[in-house]
Amino acid sequence: MAAKPTKQSPIPSVWARPRREADQPTLSRATIVREAVVMLDAEGVEALSMRKLATRLNAGAASLYRHVATKDELMELAVDEVAAETHVPPADSPEWRAAAAEAAGSFRATALRHPWLSSVLGQAGLAYLGPNLMSFSERLAALFTSAGFAKPSGPIDTLLSYVIGMSTTEAAWLITVARSGETEADFIARLMPAAQQAAAVHEHLAEGYADAVSATVDPVALRDEKFAYGLDVVLDGLALRLEA
Amino acid sequence: MAAKPTKQSPIPSVWARPRREADQPTLSRATIVREAVVMLDAEGVEALSMRKLATRLNAGAASLYRHVATKDELMELAVDEVAAETHVPPADSPEWRAAAAEAAGSFRATALRHPWLSSVLGQAGLAYLGPNLMSFSERLAALFTSAGFAKPSGPIDTLLSYVIGMSTTEAAWLITVARSGETEADFIARLMPAAQQAAAVHEHLAEGYADAVSATVDPVALRDEKFAYGLDVVLDGLALRLEA
DNA sequence: CGCTCGATGCGAACGATGTACGCAGAGACA
DNA sequence: TGTCTCTGCGTACATCGTTCGCATCGAGCG
């Protein structure tokens, strides 16, 4: 609605009156959250303001508050919205390790697809009660109990902590890269001198950086590998617990 | 300096002129960062504004920008400031597992002491190059290489990811609790009905919540235990890698 | 001793933000 | 036709991060 009415209210005619526009359905919690996610993906967390979001929806800023109590609440809804993208294999799959690995990878993938997610997860208002995150946990619980763990909360928390921690770090890195406007490889190349200088005092770190400089490989593959390594470590540790 | 001069510049007398106050040394990057940490600890991340911080330092808001380029930069400095509180045992300690566990616990402790840390870590501007965080990594690298790992970056990233993930979750929870003004136990009690209802649809989760309700134990001890479990899992996984 | 100069502090202002208030129109049901 | 509820929104307020230009200070130098 509201196809920008002119400043002064004009002739009070039915025809001049703004008509509900059919293309943009109506303002609703769902449309608001969906558009918020689009904006967050496109411009990051600090570019999302209630006013800009409202403008995108052909609405006034105050209108949003009819469907959403507060911006923080909007954020929680946005988190749960993208949580729907995660995928956990069914519990009856024969190999629990592969299933857990796939669930973990799926979480990481959505966290990297929506890098703002990680910044928001650390914020206060717990979105952990949202239906989609809930069902993610539930499916993990099903997976681990069917795998033989007596109490699945231990494995769940361990796996999720690792995945969240790694994804947060990666997402923060990706945001920084994106902000530079360069490709990841170029950004790394430009950052190396400073990093090396900062690491020069620390013998063990300097060694690692020296390696990194020679390896001009695909940075994406490098991150994938790093994630896989830690994931394997965690799953190994869990497997050990399964035999007792 | 500047003990609030009166609005109109009064009689231009030496005695009326504001004098440098000796008790509050001077405005400097160090004092600013230190006070910022105090405010963050006391009132959380959203309560820290440049104006309020300046007022606390008997200064004008604009003055802060002589020592700090931007608020984001201040935050990075604050992160590195508290990173100095972490502790890693010397590399030559006989038992690398105990040493790694102590380092991890130390990180978690400071993350819980400064719950705003986790929210900021997920934010963009990488503070990972700060000197204190650097030396934390360095000491971890020393520890793991001395333990026998060929390339310490794998274990470091794995361990840190787990610790960061778990601490972030815990800190977010603690912030929510603190905001309620209740004790953690009371808050849990008040939250249980809603959580149970939300979990009711999910059979495996409902089970876990049923457990939690009967266990009216110390919530702090429960969190400690949860952290220790996951930490053991990670260290077991790493130990496995050491034998190959 | 007097002058200059760079460093430091800050009042005021700008644009943007999240949100409260109260009115206006629209559809439902009497 | 009249009333009531729901939805949209113009306006306003307090607060925010940050910039600009000026005032002040102390050190160095002639």
Coordinates of C-alpha atoms (C1' of nucleotides) in Angstrom, one line a residue:
Chain A
M1 CA 0.0 0.0 0.0
A2 CA 0.9 3.6 0.2
A3 CA 2.3 4.5 -3.2
K4 CA 3.8 7.7 -1.9
P5 CA 0.8 9.9 -1.3
T6 CA 1.6 13.5 -2.1
K7 CA 2.4 15.9 0.7
Q8 CA -0.9 17.8 0.9
S9 CA -3.9 15.5 0.9
P10 CA -5.4 16.2 -2.5
I11 CA -9.0 16.0 -3.8
P12 CA -10.6 13.4 -1.7
S13 CA -11.5 11.1 -4.5
V14 CA -11.7 7.4 -4.5
W15 CA -9.4 7.2 -7.5
A16 CA -6.7 9.4 -6.0
R17 CA -6.8 7.3 -2.8
P18 CA -3.8 4.9 -2.5
R19 CA -4.7 1.4 -3.4
R20 CA -3.4 -1.8 -1.9
E21 CA -0.7 -3.0 -4.3
A22 CA -1.1 -6.6 -5.1
D23 CA 2.5 -7.3 -6.1
Q24 CA 3.9 -6.7 -2.6
P25 CA 1.5 -9.0 -0.7
T26 CA 1.1 -7.2 2.6
L27 CA 3.3 -6.4 5.5
S28 CA 3.6 -9.5 7.6
R29 CA 6.1 -10.9 10.0
A30 CA 7.2 -13.5 7.4
T31 CA 7.9 -10.9 4.6
I32 CA 9.7 -8.6 7.0
V33 CA 12.0 -11.4 8.2
R34 CA 12.7 -12.6 4.7
E35 CA 13.6 -9.2 3.5
A36 CA 15.7 -8.6 6.6
V37 CA 17.7 -11.7 5.8
V38 CA 18.2 -10.5 2.2
M39 CA 19.5 -7.2 3.4
L40 CA 21.8 -8.8 6.0
D41 CA 23.3 -11.1 3.4
A42 CA 23.8 -8.3 1.0
E43 CA 25.2 -5.5 3.2
G44 CA 26.0 -7.0 6.6
V45 CA 24.7 -6.5 10.0
E46 CA 25.5 -2.8 10.5
A47 CA 23.8 -1.8 7.3
L48 CA 20.4 -3.1 8.4
S49 CA 18.2 -0.3 9.9
M50 CA 14.5 -0.4 10.5
R51 CA 14.1 2.6 8.2
K52 CA 16.0 1.1 5.3
L53 CA 14.2 -2.2 5.7
A54 CA 10.8 -0.5 5.7
T55 CA 11.7 1.5 2.6
R56 CA 12.5 -1.7 0.8
L57 CA 9.1 -3.0 1.7
N58 CA 7.4 0.1 0.6
A59 CA 6.4 0.8 4.1
G60 CA 7.0 3.3 6.9
A61 CA 9.5 2.5 9.6
A62 CA 6.9 2.5 12.3
S63 CA 4.8 0.0 10.5
L64 CA 7.3 -2.7 11.2
Y65 CA 6.6 -2.5 14.8
R66 CA 3.1 -3.8 14.3
H67 CA 4.6 -7.2 13.5
V68 CA 7.9 -7.2 15.4
A69 CA 8.4 -6.0 18.9
T70 CA 11.9 -4.8 18.6
K71 CA 15.0 -5.0 16.3
D72 CA 16.5 -7.5 18.6
E73 CA 13.5 -9.7 18.2
L74 CA 13.8 -9.3 14.4
M75 CA 17.3 -10.5 14.6
E76 CA 16.3 -13.6 16.6
L77 CA 13.7 -14.3 13.9
A78 CA 16.3 -13.8 11.2
V79 CA 18.6 -16.3 12.9
D80 CA 15.9 -18.9 13.1
E81 CA 14.9 -18.2 9.6
V82 CA 18.3 -19.2 8.2
A83 CA 18.6 -22.0 10.7
A84 CA 16.0 -23.7 8.5
E85 CA 18.7 -24.2 5.9
T86 CA 20.7 -26.6 8.0
H87 CA 20.3 -30.3 7.3
V88 CA 20.8 -33.4 9.5
P89 CA 20.7 -36.9 8.0
P90 CA 18.0 -39.2 9.4
A91 CA 18.9 -41.0 12.6
D92 CA 18.8 -44.5 11.2
S93 CA 21.7 -44.0 8.9
P94 CA 24.2 -46.7 9.4
E95 CA 27.3 -44.5 9.9
W96 CA 26.8 -42.0 12.6
R97 CA 30.2 -40.4 11.9
A98 CA 29.4 -39.5 8.4
A99 CA 25.9 -38.3 9.4
A100 CA 27.4 -36.0 12.2
A101 CA 30.0 -34.7 9.8
E102 CA 27.3 -33.8 7.3
A103 CA 25.3 -32.0 9.9
A104 CA 28.3 -30.1 11.0
G105 CA 29.2 -29.2 7.4
S106 CA 25.7 -28.1 6.8
F107 CA 25.8 -25.8 9.8
R108 CA 29.1 -24.3 8.7
A109 CA 27.8 -23.8 5.1
T110 CA 24.9 -21.8 6.3
A111 CA 27.0 -19.8 8.7
L112 CA 29.3 -18.9 5.8
R113 CA 26.4 -18.2 3.5
H114 CA 25.1 -15.7 6.1
P115 CA 28.3 -14.3 7.8
W116 CA 26.2 -12.0 10.0
L117 CA 24.9 -15.1 11.8
S118 CA 28.0 -15.5 13.9
S119 CA 28.0 -11.9 15.1
V120 CA 24.4 -12.3 16.2
L121 CA 24.8 -15.6 17.9
G122 CA 27.2 -14.1 20.4
Q123 CA 24.7 -11.4 21.2
A124 CA 22.4 -11.7 24.1
G125 CA 18.8 -12.6 23.4
L126 CA 19.0 -16.3 23.0
A127 CA 17.5 -17.5 19.7
Y128 CA 18.3 -21.0 20.8
L129 CA 14.6 -21.5 21.4
G130 CA 13.5 -20.8 17.9
P131 CA 11.6 -23.7 16.3
N132 CA 14.2 -24.3 13.5
L133 CA 17.2 -24.3 15.8
M134 CA 15.2 -26.5 18.1
S135 CA 14.5 -29.1 15.4
F136 CA 18.1 -28.9 14.4
S137 CA 19.1 -29.9 18.0
E138 CA 16.4 -32.5 18.1
R139 CA 17.6 -34.2 14.9
L140 CA 21.1 -34.2 16.3
A141 CA 19.8 -35.7 19.5
A142 CA 18.1 -38.4 17.5
L143 CA 21.2 -39.1 15.6
F144 CA 23.5 -39.4 18.6
T145 CA 21.1 -41.6 20.7
S146 CA 20.6 -43.9 17.8
A147 CA 24.3 -44.0 17.5
G148 CA 24.5 -45.4 21.0
F149 CA 25.2 -42.4 23.2
A150 CA 23.4 -42.6 26.5
K151 CA 22.9 -38.9 27.0
P152 CA 23.2 -37.1 23.6
S153 CA 23.6 -33.6 25.1
G154 CA 27.3 -34.1 25.7
P155 CA 28.1 -34.9 22.1
I156 CA 25.7 -32.3 20.8
D157 CA 27.2 -29.5 22.8
T158 CA 30.8 -30.6 22.0
L159 CA 30.2 -30.8 18.3
L160 CA 28.1 -27.6 18.1
S161 CA 30.7 -25.7 20.1
Y162 CA 33.4 -26.7 17.8
V163 CA 31.4 -25.9 14.7
I164 CA 30.2 -22.6 16.1
G165 CA 33.6 -21.5 17.2
M166 CA 35.2 -22.4 13.8
S167 CA 32.4 -20.8 11.8
T168 CA 32.5 -17.7 13.9
T169 CA 36.1 -17.2 13.2
E170 CA 35.8 -18.0 9.6
A171 CA 32.8 -15.7 9.2
A172 CA 34.6 -12.8 10.9
W173 CA 37.5 -13.3 8.5
L174 CA 35.2 -13.4 5.5
I175 CA 33.5 -10.2 6.5
T176 CA 36.8 -8.5 6.8
V177 CA 37.8 -9.8 3.4
A178 CA 34.5 -8.7 1.8
R179 CA 34.9 -5.2 3.3
S180 CA 38.2 -4.9 1.6
G181 CA 36.6 -5.4 -1.8
E182 CA 39.4 -7.7 -2.8
T183 CA 39.5 -11.5 -3.5
E184 CA 40.5 -13.6 -0.5
A185 CA 43.8 -14.4 -2.1
D186 CA 44.7 -10.8 -2.8
F187 CA 43.7 -9.8 0.6
I188 CA 45.9 -12.4 2.1
A189 CA 48.8 -11.3 0.0
R190 CA 48.3 -7.7 1.1
L191 CA 48.0 -8.7 4.7
M192 CA 51.0 -11.0 4.9
P193 CA 53.8 -8.4 5.5
A194 CA 52.0 -7.0 8.5
A195 CA 51.1 -10.4 9.9
Q196 CA 54.6 -11.7 9.4
Q197 CA 56.0 -8.6 11.1
A198 CA 53.6 -9.1 14.0
A199 CA 54.5 -12.7 14.3
A200 CA 58.2 -12.2 13.9
V201 CA 58.8 -12.0 17.6
H202 CA 57.1 -15.3 18.1
E203 CA 59.3 -18.1 16.9
H204 CA 56.7 -20.8 16.6
L205 CA 54.1 -18.6 14.9
A206 CA 56.7 -17.2 12.5
E207 CA 57.3 -20.7 11.3
G208 CA 53.7 -21.3 10.4
Y209 CA 53.5 -18.0 8.6
A210 CA 56.5 -18.9 6.6
D211 CA 54.7 -22.0 5.4
A212 CA 51.6 -20.0 4.5
V213 CA 53.5 -17.7 2.3
S214 CA 54.9 -20.4 0.1
A215 CA 51.5 -22.1 -0.2
T216 CA 49.7 -19.9 -2.6
V217 CA 46.9 -22.4 -2.9
D218 CA 43.2 -21.9 -3.0
P219 CA 42.3 -20.3 0.4
V220 CA 38.9 -21.8 0.3
A221 CA 40.3 -25.3 0.1
L222 CA 42.7 -24.5 2.9
R223 CA 39.8 -23.4 5.1
D224 CA 37.8 -26.5 4.2
E225 CA 40.8 -28.7 5.2
K226 CA 41.2 -26.9 8.5
F227 CA 37.6 -27.4 9.3
A228 CA 37.7 -31.1 8.3
Y229 CA 40.8 -31.6 10.5
G230 CA 39.2 -30.3 13.7
L231 CA 35.9 -32.1 12.9
D232 CA 37.8 -35.4 12.7
V233 CA 39.5 -34.7 16.0
V234 CA 36.1 -34.1 17.7
L235 CA 34.5 -37.1 16.1
D236 CA 37.4 -39.3 17.1
G237 CA 37.1 -38.2 20.6
L238 CA 33.4 -39.0 20.6
A239 CA 34.0 -42.4 19.0
L240 CA 36.3 -43.2 21.9
R241 CA 33.5 -42.5 24.3
L242 CA 31.2 -44.8 22.4
E243 CA 33.2 -47.9 23.1
A244 CA 33.1 -47.6 26.9
Chain B
M1 CA 41.8 18.0 33.1
A2 CA 39.0 20.5 32.7
A3 CA 37.1 20.5 35.9
K4 CA 33.9 21.6 34.3
P5 CA 34.6 25.3 33.4
T6 CA 31.5 27.4 33.8
K7 CA 29.4 28.2 30.8
Q8 CA 30.5 31.8 30.2
S9 CA 34.2 32.3 30.5
P10 CA 34.4 34.2 33.8
I11 CA 37.0 36.7 35.1
P12 CA 40.2 35.8 33.3
S13 CA 42.1 35.0 36.5
V14 CA 44.8 32.5 36.9
W15 CA 42.9 31.0 39.9
A16 CA 39.7 30.6 37.9
R17 CA 41.5 28.8 35.1
P18 CA 41.0 25.1 35.1
R19 CA 44.0 23.2 36.4
R20 CA 45.3 19.9 35.4
E21 CA 44.1 17.4 38.0
A22 CA 46.8 15.2 39.2
D23 CA 44.6 12.3 40.3
Q24 CA 43.3 11.5 36.9
P25 CA 46.7 11.3 35.1
T26 CA 45.9 12.4 31.6
L27 CA 43.9 11.1 28.7
S28 CA 45.8 8.4 27.0
R29 CA 45.1 5.4 24.9
A30 CA 45.9 3.1 27.9
T31 CA 43.5 4.9 30.3
I32 CA 40.8 5.0 27.8
V33 CA 41.0 1.3 27.0
R34 CA 41.2 0.4 30.7
E35 CA 38.1 2.4 31.5
A36 CA 36.3 1.0 28.5
V37 CA 36.8 -2.5 29.8
V38 CA 35.5 -1.5 33.2
M39 CA 32.4 -0.1 31.6
L40 CA 31.9 -3.1 29.4
D41 CA 32.2 -5.4 32.3
A42 CA 29.8 -3.4 34.3
E43 CA 27.1 -2.6 31.8
G44 CA 27.6 -4.6 28.7
V45 CA 28.4 -3.8 25.2
E46 CA 25.3 -1.8 24.3
A47 CA 25.8 0.5 27.3
L48 CA 29.2 1.7 26.2
S49 CA 29.1 5.0 24.3
M50 CA 31.9 7.3 23.5
R51 CA 30.1 10.1 25.3
K52 CA 29.5 8.1 28.5
L53 CA 33.1 6.8 28.4
A54 CA 34.4 10.3 28.0
T55 CA 32.3 11.6 30.9
R56 CA 33.7 8.9 33.1
L57 CA 37.2 10.2 32.3
N58 CA 36.3 13.8 32.9
A59 CA 36.7 14.5 29.3
G60 CA 34.7 15.5 26.3
A61 CA 33.6 13.0 23.8
A62 CA 35.6 14.4 21.0
S63 CA 38.8 14.2 23.0
L64 CA 38.8 10.4 22.8
Y65 CA 39.3 10.6 19.0
R66 CA 42.8 12.1 19.6
H67 CA 43.9 8.7 20.9
V68 CA 41.6 6.3 19.2
A69 CA 40.6 6.4 15.5
T70 CA 37.2 4.9 15.9
K71 CA 34.9 3.0 18.3
D72 CA 35.6 -0.2 16.5
E73 CA 39.3 0.3 17.0
L74 CA 38.6 0.9 20.7
M75 CA 36.8 -2.4 20.8
E76 CA 39.7 -4.2 19.2
L77 CA 42.0 -2.7 21.8
A78 CA 39.6 -3.7 24.6
V79 CA 39.7 -7.3 23.3
D80 CA 43.4 -7.4 23.3
E81 CA 43.5 -5.8 26.7
V82 CA 41.5 -8.6 28.4
A83 CA 43.4 -11.2 26.3
A84 CA 46.3 -10.4 28.6
E85 CA 44.5 -12.2 31.3
T86 CA 44.8 -15.6 29.7
H87 CA 47.5 -17.9 30.9
V88 CA 49.3 -20.8 29.1
P89 CA 51.7 -23.1 31.0
P90 CA 55.3 -23.2 29.8
A91 CA 56.0 -25.5 26.9
D92 CA 58.3 -27.8 28.8
S93 CA 55.6 -29.1 31.2
P94 CA 55.7 -32.9 31.1
E95 CA 52.0 -33.4 30.6
W96 CA 50.8 -31.5 27.5
R97 CA 47.2 -32.5 28.1
A98 CA 47.0 -30.9 31.5
A99 CA 48.7 -27.8 30.1
A100 CA 46.3 -27.5 27.1
A101 CA 43.4 -28.0 29.5
E102 CA 44.7 -25.2 31.7
A103 CA 45.1 -22.9 28.8
A104 CA 41.6 -23.7 27.5
G105 CA 40.1 -23.2 31.0
S106 CA 42.0 -19.9 31.3
F107 CA 40.5 -18.7 28.1
R108 CA 37.0 -19.7 29.1
A109 CA 37.5 -18.0 32.5
T110 CA 38.3 -14.6 30.9
A111 CA 35.5 -15.0 28.4
L112 CA 33.1 -15.5 31.2
R113 CA 34.6 -12.7 33.2
H114 CA 34.0 -10.4 30.3
P115 CA 30.9 -11.7 28.6
W116 CA 31.0 -8.9 26.0
L117 CA 34.1 -10.5 24.6
S118 CA 32.2 -13.2 22.7
S119 CA 29.9 -10.8 21.0
V120 CA 32.8 -8.7 19.8
L121 CA 34.9 -11.7 18.6
G122 CA 32.2 -12.5 16.0
Q123 CA 32.3 -8.9 14.8
A124 CA 34.3 -8.1 11.8
G125 CA 37.5 -6.1 12.5
L126 CA 39.9 -8.9 13.4
A127 CA 41.6 -8.3 16.7
Y128 CA 43.4 -11.5 16.2
L129 CA 46.6 -9.6 15.4
G130 CA 46.7 -7.9 18.8
P131 CA 49.9 -8.5 20.7
N132 CA 48.3 -10.3 23.6
L133 CA 46.3 -12.6 21.4
M134 CA 49.3 -13.2 19.4
S135 CA 51.4 -14.2 22.3
F136 CA 48.6 -16.4 23.5
S137 CA 48.7 -18.2 20.2
E138 CA 52.5 -18.3 20.3
R139 CA 52.5 -20.0 23.6
L140 CA 49.9 -22.5 22.5
A141 CA 52.1 -23.2 19.4
A142 CA 55.1 -23.8 21.7
L143 CA 53.1 -26.1 23.8
F144 CA 51.9 -28.2 21.0
T145 CA 55.1 -28.4 19.1
S146 CA 56.9 -29.4 22.3
A147 CA 54.2 -32.1 22.8
G148 CA 55.2 -33.6 19.5
F149 CA 52.8 -32.2 16.9
A150 CA 54.5 -31.6 13.6
K151 CA 52.3 -28.6 12.7
P152 CA 50.8 -27.0 15.7
S153 CA 48.2 -24.9 13.8
G154 CA 45.8 -27.8 13.5
P155 CA 45.5 -28.5 17.2
I156 CA 45.5 -24.8 18.0
D157 CA 42.6 -24.1 15.7
T158 CA 40.7 -27.1 16.9
L159 CA 41.1 -26.4 20.5
L160 CA 40.4 -22.7 20.2
S161 CA 37.4 -23.3 18.0
Y162 CA 35.9 -25.5 20.7
V163 CA 36.7 -23.1 23.5
I164 CA 35.5 -20.1 21.6
G165 CA 32.2 -21.8 20.6
M166 CA 31.5 -23.0 24.1
S167 CA 32.4 -19.8 25.7
T168 CA 30.3 -17.7 23.3
T169 CA 27.3 -19.8 24.0
E170 CA 27.9 -19.6 27.7
A171 CA 28.5 -15.9 27.7
A172 CA 25.4 -15.2 25.7
W173 CA 23.4 -17.2 28.2
L174 CA 25.1 -15.4 31.1
I175 CA 24.2 -12.0 29.6
T176 CA 20.6 -13.0 29.3
V177 CA 20.6 -14.2 32.9
A178 CA 22.2 -11.0 34.1
R179 CA 19.7 -8.9 32.2
S180 CA 16.9 -10.7 34.0
G181 CA 18.3 -9.5 37.3
E182 CA 17.7 -12.9 38.8
T183 CA 20.1 -15.6 40.0
E184 CA 20.9 -18.2 37.4
A185 CA 19.0 -20.9 39.2
D186 CA 15.9 -18.7 39.5
F187 CA 16.1 -17.7 35.9
I188 CA 16.3 -21.4 34.9
A189 CA 13.3 -22.2 37.0
R190 CA 11.3 -19.4 35.4
L191 CA 12.3 -20.5 31.9
M192 CA 11.7 -24.2 32.3
P193 CA 8.0 -24.2 31.5
A194 CA 8.5 -22.3 28.2
A195 CA 11.5 -24.4 27.3
Q196 CA 9.7 -27.7 28.0
Q197 CA 6.7 -26.6 26.0
A198 CA 8.9 -25.7 23.1
A199 CA 10.7 -29.0 23.4
A200 CA 7.6 -31.1 23.9
V201 CA 7.3 -31.8 20.2
H202 CA 10.8 -33.2 20.0
E203 CA 11.0 -36.5 21.7
H204 CA 14.7 -36.7 22.2
L205 CA 15.0 -33.2 23.5
A206 CA 12.1 -33.5 25.9
E207 CA 13.9 -36.4 27.5
G208 CA 16.9 -34.2 28.3
Y209 CA 14.8 -31.4 29.7
A210 CA 13.0 -33.8 31.9
D211 CA 16.4 -34.7 33.4
A212 CA 17.3 -31.1 33.8
V213 CA 14.3 -30.4 35.9
S214 CA 14.9 -33.0 38.4
A215 CA 18.5 -32.0 38.8
T216 CA 18.3 -28.8 40.8
V217 CA 22.0 -28.7 41.2
D218 CA 24.4 -25.8 41.1
P219 CA 24.1 -24.5 37.5
V220 CA 27.7 -23.3 37.6
A221 CA 29.0 -26.8 38.4
L222 CA 26.8 -28.1 35.6
R223 CA 28.4 -25.7 33.1
D224 CA 31.8 -26.5 34.3
E225 CA 31.1 -30.2 33.8
K226 CA 29.8 -29.7 30.3
F227 CA 32.9 -27.7 29.3
A228 CA 35.2 -30.4 30.8
Y229 CA 33.4 -33.1 28.9
G230 CA 33.9 -31.4 25.5
L231 CA 37.4 -30.5 26.3
D232 CA 38.2 -34.1 27.1
V233 CA 36.7 -35.2 23.8
V234 CA 38.9 -32.7 21.9
L235 CA 42.0 -33.6 23.8
D236 CA 41.3 -37.3 23.3
G237 CA 41.0 -36.7 19.6
L238 CA 44.3 -34.8 19.5
A239 CA 46.1 -37.5 21.6
L240 CA 45.1 -40.0 19.0
R241 CA 46.8 -38.0 16.3
L242 CA 50.0 -37.9 18.4
E243 CA 50.5 -41.6 18.2
A244 CA 50.6 -41.8 14.5
Chain C
dC1 C1' 62.6 36.1 27.9
dG2 C1' 59.4 35.8 24.1
dC3 C1' 57.6 33.3 20.0
dT4 C1' 56.3 29.8 17.4
dC5 C1' 54.6 25.3 16.6
dG6 C1' 52.7 20.7 17.2
dA7 C1' 50.0 18.1 20.3
dT8 C1' 45.9 17.9 22.9
dG9 C1' 41.2 19.0 24.5
dC10 C1' 36.5 20.1 23.4
dG11 C1' 31.8 22.7 22.3
dA12 C1' 28.8 22.5 18.7
dA13 C1' 26.9 20.4 14.9
dC14 C1' 25.4 16.7 11.4
dG15 C1' 23.3 12.8 10.0
dA16 C1' 21.5 8.5 11.4
dT17 C1' 19.6 5.4 14.5
dG18 C1' 15.7 2.6 17.5
dT19 C1' 11.5 3.4 19.1
dA20 C1' 6.8 5.7 21.3
dC21 C1' 2.7 8.2 20.3
dG22 C1' -1.5 9.2 18.3
dC23 C1' -4.1 9.7 14.4
dA24 C1' -6.2 7.8 10.0
dG25 C1' -8.2 4.6 7.0
dA26 C1' -10.2 -0.1 6.1
dG27 C1' -12.7 -4.1 6.7
dA28 C1' -15.9 -6.9 9.8
dC29 C1' -19.9 -7.4 12.0
dA30 C1' -24.0 -5.5 14.3
Chain D
dT1 C1' -25.2 3.2 9.3
dG2 C1' -22.3 2.9 13.2
dT3 C1' -18.8 1.0 16.0
dC4 C1' -14.6 -1.7 16.8
dT5 C1' -10.4 -3.7 15.8
dC6 C1' -6.4 -4.1 13.0
dT7 C1' -2.9 -2.1 10.3
dG8 C1' -0.1 1.6 8.5
dC9 C1' 2.6 5.7 9.2
dG10 C1' 4.0 11.0 10.0
dT11 C1' 6.3 12.9 13.6
dA12 C1' 9.1 13.4 17.4
dC13 C1' 12.6 12.4 20.9
dA14 C1' 16.7 10.9 22.8
dT15 C1' 20.9 9.0 21.7
dC16 C1' 24.5 7.6 18.9
dG17 C1' 29.5 8.0 16.2
dT18 C1' 32.0 11.2 14.2
dT19 C1' 33.9 15.9 12.2
dC20 C1' 35.2 20.7 12.3
dG21 C1' 37.4 24.6 14.0
dC22 C1' 39.0 26.9 17.7
dA23 C1' 41.3 27.3 22.3
dT24 C1' 44.9 26.0 25.2
dC25 C1' 49.2 24.1 26.7
dG26 C1' 54.1 23.0 27.0
dA27 C1' 58.5 22.3 24.6
dG28 C1' 62.1 24.0 21.8
dC29 C1' 64.5 27.7 20.0
dG30 C1' 66.1 32.3 19.0

